[in-house]
Tab-separated table of C-alpha atoms in Angstrom:
chain	number	residue	atom	x	y	z
A	26	MET	CA	-65.184	-63.487	-55.941
A	27	LYS	CA	-64.344	-59.847	-55.245
A	28	GLN	CA	-63.774	-59.171	-58.940
A	29	GLN	CA	-67.095	-60.819	-59.777
A	30	ILE	CA	-68.824	-58.490	-57.312
A	31	ILE	CA	-67.144	-55.447	-58.845
A	32	ASP	CA	-68.163	-56.611	-62.317
A	33	LYS	CA	-71.791	-56.917	-61.191
A	34	ILE	CA	-71.689	-53.433	-59.686
A	35	LYS	CA	-70.400	-52.114	-63.025
A	36	GLU	CA	-73.159	-53.942	-64.881
A	37	TYR	CA	-76.193	-52.494	-63.087
A	38	ASP	CA	-77.612	-48.974	-63.174
A	39	THR	CA	-79.602	-49.441	-59.950
A	40	ILE	CA	-78.074	-50.962	-56.816
A	41	ILE	CA	-79.982	-51.451	-53.547
A	42	LEU	CA	-78.177	-52.293	-50.336
A	43	HIS	CA	-79.760	-54.152	-47.411
A	44	ARG	CA	-78.535	-55.362	-43.996
A	45	HIS	CA	-79.924	-57.236	-41.012
A	46	VAL	CA	-82.800	-56.385	-38.685
A	47	ARG	CA	-81.994	-54.649	-35.372
A	48	PRO	CA	-78.848	-53.184	-36.934
A	49	ASP	CA	-75.578	-52.513	-35.169
A	50	PRO	CA	-72.856	-50.104	-36.359
A	51	ASP	CA	-71.210	-52.775	-38.532
A	52	ALA	CA	-74.497	-53.368	-40.351
A	53	TYR	CA	-74.872	-49.644	-41.025
A	54	GLY	CA	-71.161	-49.244	-41.683
A	55	SER	CA	-70.888	-51.987	-44.299
A	56	GLN	CA	-74.186	-51.105	-45.978
A	57	GLY	CA	-73.553	-47.357	-46.052
A	58	GLY	CA	-69.823	-47.636	-46.641
A	59	LEU	CA	-70.311	-49.744	-49.763
A	60	ALA	CA	-73.047	-47.399	-50.971
A	61	GLU	CA	-70.674	-44.428	-50.662
A	62	ILE	CA	-67.894	-46.307	-52.481
A	63	ILE	CA	-70.257	-47.104	-55.358
A	64	ARG	CA	-71.499	-43.502	-55.509
A	65	ALA	CA	-67.959	-42.125	-55.462
A	66	THR	CA	-66.931	-44.477	-58.263
A	67	PHE	CA	-70.090	-44.381	-60.377
A	68	PRO	CA	-71.917	-41.091	-59.702
A	69	GLU	CA	-74.345	-41.811	-62.550
A	70	LYS	CA	-75.762	-44.942	-60.859
A	71	ASN	CA	-78.848	-45.033	-58.652
A	72	VAL	CA	-77.737	-46.320	-55.242
A	73	TYR	CA	-80.082	-46.830	-52.294
A	74	THR	CA	-79.668	-48.005	-48.699
A	75	VAL	CA	-82.885	-49.405	-47.252
A	76	GLY	CA	-84.346	-50.974	-44.117
A	77	ALA	CA	-86.028	-49.944	-40.902
A	78	GLU	CA	-84.091	-47.083	-39.343
A	79	GLU	CA	-82.543	-47.366	-35.884
A	80	GLN	CA	-82.766	-44.059	-34.037
A	81	THR	CA	-79.585	-44.626	-32.037
A	82	LEU	CA	-77.686	-44.898	-35.351
A	83	TYR	CA	-79.017	-41.755	-36.998
A	84	PHE	CA	-75.536	-40.274	-36.556
A	85	MET	CA	-74.204	-42.869	-39.001
A	86	ARG	CA	-76.741	-42.643	-41.800
A	87	ARG	CA	-80.364	-41.957	-42.715
A	88	LEU	CA	-81.867	-44.537	-45.045
A	89	ASP	CA	-83.858	-44.300	-48.256
A	90	GLN	CA	-87.559	-44.944	-48.796
A	91	ILE	CA	-88.162	-46.538	-52.191
A	92	GLU	CA	-91.101	-48.060	-54.086
A	93	ASP	CA	-91.278	-51.720	-55.076
A	94	GLY	CA	-90.799	-50.818	-58.712
A	95	VAL	CA	-87.238	-49.623	-58.065
A	96	TYR	CA	-86.212	-53.257	-57.588
A	97	GLU	CA	-87.024	-54.115	-61.204
A	98	ASN	CA	-83.732	-54.887	-62.984
A	99	ALA	CA	-81.812	-53.864	-59.858
A	100	LEU	CA	-78.804	-55.465	-58.207
A	101	VAL	CA	-79.368	-56.138	-54.499
A	102	ILE	CA	-76.398	-56.436	-52.122
A	103	VAL	CA	-77.055	-57.711	-48.607
A	104	CYS	CA	-74.369	-56.902	-46.044
A	105	ASP	CA	-73.627	-58.468	-42.664
A	106	THR	CA	-76.594	-60.868	-42.665
A	107	ALA	CA	-76.198	-64.626	-42.211
A	108	ASN	CA	-79.668	-65.800	-43.213
A	109	GLN	CA	-82.579	-64.565	-45.292
A	110	ALA	CA	-85.000	-64.394	-42.365
A	111	ARG	CA	-82.856	-61.674	-40.743
A	112	ILE	CA	-82.629	-59.435	-43.806
A	113	CYS	CA	-84.328	-56.153	-43.039
A	114	ASP	CA	-86.930	-55.453	-45.750
A	115	GLN	CA	-87.783	-58.713	-47.447
A	116	ARG	CA	-88.224	-56.939	-50.774
A	117	PHE	CA	-84.613	-57.865	-51.460
A	118	LYS	CA	-86.120	-60.855	-53.299
A	119	LEU	CA	-87.568	-58.490	-55.917
A	120	GLY	CA	-84.137	-57.632	-57.317
A	121	LYS	CA	-82.848	-59.213	-60.508
A	122	GLU	CA	-79.736	-60.564	-58.748
A	123	VAL	CA	-78.664	-60.776	-55.102
A	124	ILE	CA	-75.153	-60.663	-53.659
A	125	LYS	CA	-74.400	-61.734	-50.090
A	126	ILE	CA	-71.394	-60.166	-48.319
A	127	ASP	CA	-70.994	-61.409	-44.761
A	128	HIS	CA	-68.630	-62.529	-42.011
A	129	HIS	CA	-70.968	-64.818	-40.059
A	130	PRO	CA	-71.062	-68.615	-40.431
A	131	ASN	CA	-72.670	-69.376	-43.790
A	132	GLU	CA	-75.766	-71.087	-42.393
A	133	ASP	CA	-77.959	-69.955	-45.279
A	134	PRO	CA	-76.033	-69.662	-48.567
A	135	TYR	CA	-78.542	-67.382	-50.300
A	136	GLY	CA	-77.892	-65.146	-53.271
A	137	ASP	CA	-76.544	-65.437	-56.812
A	138	LEU	CA	-73.047	-64.481	-55.616
A	139	LEU	CA	-71.747	-65.136	-52.094
A	140	TRP	CA	-68.648	-63.681	-50.455
A	141	VAL	CA	-68.404	-64.961	-46.889
A	142	GLU	CA	-65.297	-64.677	-44.713
A	143	GLU	CA	-66.020	-66.015	-41.243
A	144	ASP	CA	-62.575	-64.940	-40.007
A	145	ALA	CA	-63.138	-61.281	-40.892
A	146	ALA	CA	-63.480	-59.130	-37.788
A	147	ALA	CA	-66.258	-57.053	-39.352
A	148	CYS	CA	-68.221	-56.887	-42.563
A	149	SER	CA	-67.011	-53.288	-42.810
A	150	GLN	CA	-63.450	-54.633	-42.981
A	151	MET	CA	-64.476	-56.791	-45.952
A	152	ILE	CA	-65.945	-53.773	-47.732
A	153	TYR	CA	-62.709	-51.839	-47.259
A	154	GLU	CA	-60.733	-54.796	-48.598
A	155	LEU	CA	-63.039	-54.876	-51.633
A	156	PHE	CA	-61.985	-51.294	-52.347
A	157	LYS	CA	-58.319	-51.806	-51.469
A	158	THR	CA	-57.835	-54.853	-53.691
A	159	SER	CA	-59.799	-53.432	-56.626
A	160	GLY	CA	-56.676	-52.130	-58.368
A	161	GLY	CA	-58.153	-48.662	-58.761
A	162	GLN	CA	-61.511	-49.873	-60.088
A	163	LEU	CA	-63.265	-48.473	-57.006
A	164	LYS	CA	-62.948	-45.096	-55.294
A	165	ILE	CA	-63.484	-44.241	-51.645
A	166	ASN	CA	-64.490	-40.954	-50.018
A	167	ASP	CA	-64.322	-39.551	-46.484
A	168	GLU	CA	-67.889	-40.565	-45.654
A	169	ALA	CA	-67.280	-44.166	-46.686
A	170	ALA	CA	-64.146	-44.201	-44.539
A	171	ARG	CA	-66.077	-42.829	-41.541
A	172	LEU	CA	-68.772	-45.470	-41.837
A	173	LEU	CA	-66.377	-48.380	-42.353
A	174	TYR	CA	-64.165	-47.251	-39.482
A	175	ALA	CA	-67.193	-47.083	-37.176
A	176	GLY	CA	-68.231	-50.581	-38.192
A	177	ILE	CA	-64.783	-52.026	-37.550
A	178	VAL	CA	-64.322	-50.276	-34.209
A	179	SER	CA	-67.731	-51.412	-32.983
A	180	ASP	CA	-67.595	-55.036	-34.133
A	181	THR	CA	-64.147	-55.537	-32.617
A	182	GLY	CA	-65.086	-53.985	-29.271
A	183	ARG	CA	-62.560	-51.216	-29.900
A	184	PHE	CA	-60.059	-53.845	-31.080
A	185	LEU	CA	-60.324	-55.902	-27.870
A	186	TYR	CA	-62.134	-58.949	-29.281
A	187	PRO	CA	-60.118	-62.010	-30.372
A	188	SER	CA	-61.402	-61.518	-33.942
A	189	THR	CA	-59.098	-58.497	-34.268
A	190	THR	CA	-56.164	-59.305	-36.555
A	191	ILE	CA	-53.141	-57.511	-37.946
A	192	GLU	CA	-55.179	-56.959	-41.116
A	193	THR	CA	-57.958	-55.389	-39.038
A	194	MET	CA	-55.538	-52.908	-37.508
A	195	GLN	CA	-54.044	-52.121	-40.902
A	196	CYS	CA	-57.487	-51.400	-42.337
A	197	ALA	CA	-58.381	-49.177	-39.392
A	198	GLY	CA	-55.074	-47.329	-39.631
A	199	GLU	CA	-55.564	-46.636	-43.319
A	200	LEU	CA	-59.133	-45.450	-42.781
A	201	MET	CA	-57.889	-43.017	-40.120
A	202	GLN	CA	-56.065	-41.122	-42.869
A	203	TYR	CA	-59.363	-39.838	-44.258
A	204	ALA	CA	-61.025	-36.624	-43.139
A	205	PHE	CA	-63.618	-37.388	-40.496
A	206	ASP	CA	-63.888	-36.514	-36.816
A	207	ARG	CA	-62.919	-39.649	-34.881
A	208	GLN	CA	-63.636	-38.084	-31.505
A	209	GLU	CA	-67.133	-37.115	-32.543
A	210	LEU	CA	-67.657	-40.629	-33.897
A	211	PHE	CA	-66.491	-42.209	-30.621
A	212	ASN	CA	-68.783	-39.909	-28.677
A	213	HIS	CA	-71.773	-41.076	-30.699
A	214	LEU	CA	-70.751	-44.724	-30.413
A	215	TYR	CA	-69.996	-44.872	-26.705
A	216	GLU	CA	-71.630	-42.026	-24.835
A	217	LYS	CA	-74.722	-43.230	-22.977
A	218	ASP	CA	-77.749	-41.389	-21.697
A	219	ALA	CA	-78.099	-41.193	-17.937
A	220	HIS	CA	-80.957	-43.723	-17.803
A	221	VAL	CA	-78.826	-46.279	-19.707
A	222	LEU	CA	-75.935	-45.762	-17.298
A	223	LYS	CA	-78.290	-46.354	-14.394
A	224	LEU	CA	-79.435	-49.601	-16.019
A	225	GLU	CA	-75.789	-50.554	-16.473
A	226	GLY	CA	-75.271	-50.014	-12.767
A	227	TYR	CA	-78.273	-52.205	-12.009
A	228	ILE	CA	-76.874	-54.984	-14.192
A	229	LEU	CA	-73.483	-54.862	-12.497
A	230	GLN	CA	-75.157	-55.084	-9.105
A	231	HIS	CA	-77.593	-57.874	-9.955
A	232	PHE	CA	-75.957	-60.265	-12.436
A	233	VAL	CA	-75.682	-63.829	-11.167
A	234	MET	CA	-72.618	-66.006	-11.776
A	235	ASP	CA	-72.136	-69.608	-10.662
A	236	GLU	CA	-68.988	-71.519	-9.791
A	237	SER	CA	-68.542	-72.706	-13.406
A	238	GLY	CA	-68.097	-69.133	-14.635
A	239	VAL	CA	-71.515	-68.821	-16.294
A	240	ALA	CA	-73.420	-65.594	-15.636
A	241	GLU	CA	-76.909	-64.423	-16.494
A	242	VAL	CA	-78.842	-61.165	-16.579
A	243	ARG	CA	-82.641	-61.008	-16.812
A	244	LEU	CA	-84.196	-57.770	-17.990
A	245	THR	CA	-87.978	-57.940	-17.792
A	246	LYS	CA	-90.381	-55.598	-19.550
A	247	GLU	CA	-91.197	-54.015	-16.199
A	248	LEU	CA	-87.545	-53.402	-15.448
A	249	LEU	CA	-86.867	-51.853	-18.842
A	250	LYS	CA	-89.909	-49.624	-18.401
A	251	GLN	CA	-88.644	-48.588	-14.983
A	252	PHE	CA	-85.339	-47.439	-16.477
A	253	GLY	CA	-86.895	-46.108	-19.682
A	254	ALA	CA	-84.546	-48.228	-21.800
A	255	THR	CA	-85.185	-49.583	-25.282
A	256	GLN	CA	-84.137	-52.949	-26.660
A	257	ALA	CA	-81.496	-51.255	-28.797
A	258	GLU	CA	-80.050	-49.488	-25.755
A	259	THR	CA	-79.866	-52.706	-23.739
A	260	SER	CA	-77.972	-54.371	-26.577
A	261	LEU	CA	-75.166	-51.874	-25.970
A	262	LEU	CA	-74.702	-53.295	-22.472
A	263	VAL	CA	-74.323	-56.994	-23.231
A	264	SER	CA	-70.518	-56.883	-23.217
A	265	ILE	CA	-70.105	-55.087	-19.886
A	266	LEU	CA	-69.584	-58.364	-18.004
A	267	SER	CA	-66.439	-59.162	-19.985
A	268	GLY	CA	-64.295	-57.632	-17.249
A	269	VAL	CA	-65.635	-59.881	-14.498
A	270	LYS	CA	-62.836	-62.059	-13.147
A	271	GLY	CA	-63.516	-65.757	-13.611
A	272	ILE	CA	-66.354	-65.354	-16.085
A	273	LYS	CA	-66.325	-67.782	-19.030
A	274	ALA	CA	-69.667	-67.171	-20.746
A	275	TRP	CA	-72.805	-65.181	-20.070
A	276	VAL	CA	-76.298	-64.648	-21.359
A	277	PHE	CA	-78.676	-61.688	-21.323
A	278	PHE	CA	-82.412	-62.340	-21.456
A	279	ILE	CA	-84.212	-59.206	-22.669
A	280	GLU	CA	-87.999	-59.414	-22.529
A	281	GLU	CA	-90.034	-57.790	-25.288
A	282	GLU	CA	-93.763	-57.812	-25.969
A	283	ASP	CA	-93.828	-61.050	-27.932
A	284	GLN	CA	-90.534	-62.778	-27.143
A	285	ILE	CA	-87.405	-62.825	-25.019
A	286	ARG	CA	-84.207	-61.867	-26.808
A	287	VAL	CA	-81.246	-64.057	-25.888
A	288	ARG	CA	-77.758	-62.554	-26.157
A	289	PHE	CA	-74.784	-64.869	-25.637
A	290	ARG	CA	-71.183	-63.822	-25.061
A	291	SER	CA	-68.164	-65.982	-24.326
A	292	LYS	CA	-64.488	-65.688	-23.421
A	293	GLY	CA	-63.645	-69.123	-24.802
A	294	PRO	CA	-66.414	-71.703	-25.154
A	295	VAL	CA	-67.952	-71.667	-28.628
A	296	ILE	CA	-71.594	-70.662	-28.204
A	297	ASN	CA	-73.043	-70.164	-31.700
A	298	GLY	CA	-74.045	-73.836	-31.860
A	299	LEU	CA	-76.148	-73.307	-28.752
A	300	ALA	CA	-77.703	-70.235	-30.335
A	301	MET	CA	-78.559	-72.269	-33.432
A	302	LYS	CA	-80.153	-74.950	-31.238
A	303	HIS	CA	-82.570	-72.277	-30.038
A	304	GLY	CA	-83.326	-70.880	-33.478
A	305	GLY	CA	-80.615	-68.243	-33.620
A	306	GLY	CA	-76.998	-68.013	-34.693
A	307	GLY	CA	-73.968	-65.767	-34.782
A	308	HIS	CA	-70.247	-65.851	-34.187
A	309	ALA	CA	-68.278	-68.350	-32.123
A	310	LEU	CA	-68.046	-65.999	-29.121
A	311	ALA	CA	-71.019	-63.689	-29.716
A	312	ALA	CA	-74.425	-64.979	-30.762
A	313	GLY	CA	-78.134	-64.555	-30.219
A	314	ALA	CA	-81.503	-66.261	-30.331
A	315	SER	CA	-85.093	-65.808	-29.168
A	316	VAL	CA	-87.283	-67.751	-26.755
A	317	TYR	CA	-90.926	-67.269	-25.865
A	318	SER	CA	-91.190	-68.032	-22.146
A	319	TRP	CA	-89.088	-67.837	-19.015
A	320	GLU	CA	-89.216	-71.633	-18.852
A	321	GLU	CA	-87.426	-71.729	-22.190
A	322	ALA	CA	-84.953	-69.189	-20.819
A	323	ASP	CA	-84.243	-71.549	-17.907
A	324	GLN	CA	-83.462	-74.305	-20.430
A	325	VAL	CA	-81.126	-72.014	-22.363
A	326	LEU	CA	-79.241	-71.204	-19.173
A	327	SER	CA	-79.015	-74.891	-18.298
A	328	ASP	CA	-77.691	-75.675	-21.776
A	329	LEU	CA	-75.082	-72.932	-21.457
A	330	LYS	CA	-73.877	-74.285	-18.126
A	331	ASN	CA	-73.632	-77.785	-19.594
A	332	LEU	CA	-71.685	-76.439	-22.544
A	333	VAL	CA	-69.182	-74.632	-20.365
A	334	THR	CA	-68.700	-77.532	-17.944
A	335	GLY	CA	-68.494	-80.063	-20.762
A	336	GLN	CA	-71.446	-82.100	-19.599
């Protein structure tokens, strides 16, 4: 499959890269990292990275604004996105061919070519492996290495998540040989503004955990307004309960104007099936969904408790 993807990249003069809505560093890393690899290898090609920009990720990459006509006879590559509904910028359908590169469960096998590795720790790791196994057909530059390294570090929780493998560490180690400022990158990834740290303190003081090891956090619109925090900023805090002794799984409910974002995390029980039940999806130990009332949120919490207790 990797050789087929490389052949398609060689075939097209225009290549447009997409990723999922509400992007995280792995989405930006895989999208931008592959774009830089293609540009380094084929400087004559027109390569674009598109989608709604996320301000907190400006340090990684600024995206391109293109007209619909650019998609004519273009190859579209979608990175790190399990299903079509979550692809940021639905114009991806205007391309002549679509390639899906992803590491989530293959719930929606869209595209003309699909390369899905659910065991990969990050989509950015897959992009590096595409380069590494190309036998010299692809070139990499320092900027691609920076982006891919950021994606891997972020999606593995700084190599703490169970998805981290020997191959993951080897990829990261090889990427570290390129010329980019790792300390500056870590600062951008993990430094938090004071108002976000105060919200983190609130969460640690107010999360609720029952005897089964299930915890919940409810962040209402009023609360987020009080702390001046955005949805993207709150997403950075979902993993902070992982150090709580006795915790098995937890859920964050983050209220927005038209829905309540549901963010699941687990230290063992597989929770992506529960996310799918509520219209979402994700990885075995990290998933998400959306509900539209606090009554629905109560049901989600009940379902999570039943899952963990085996009821």
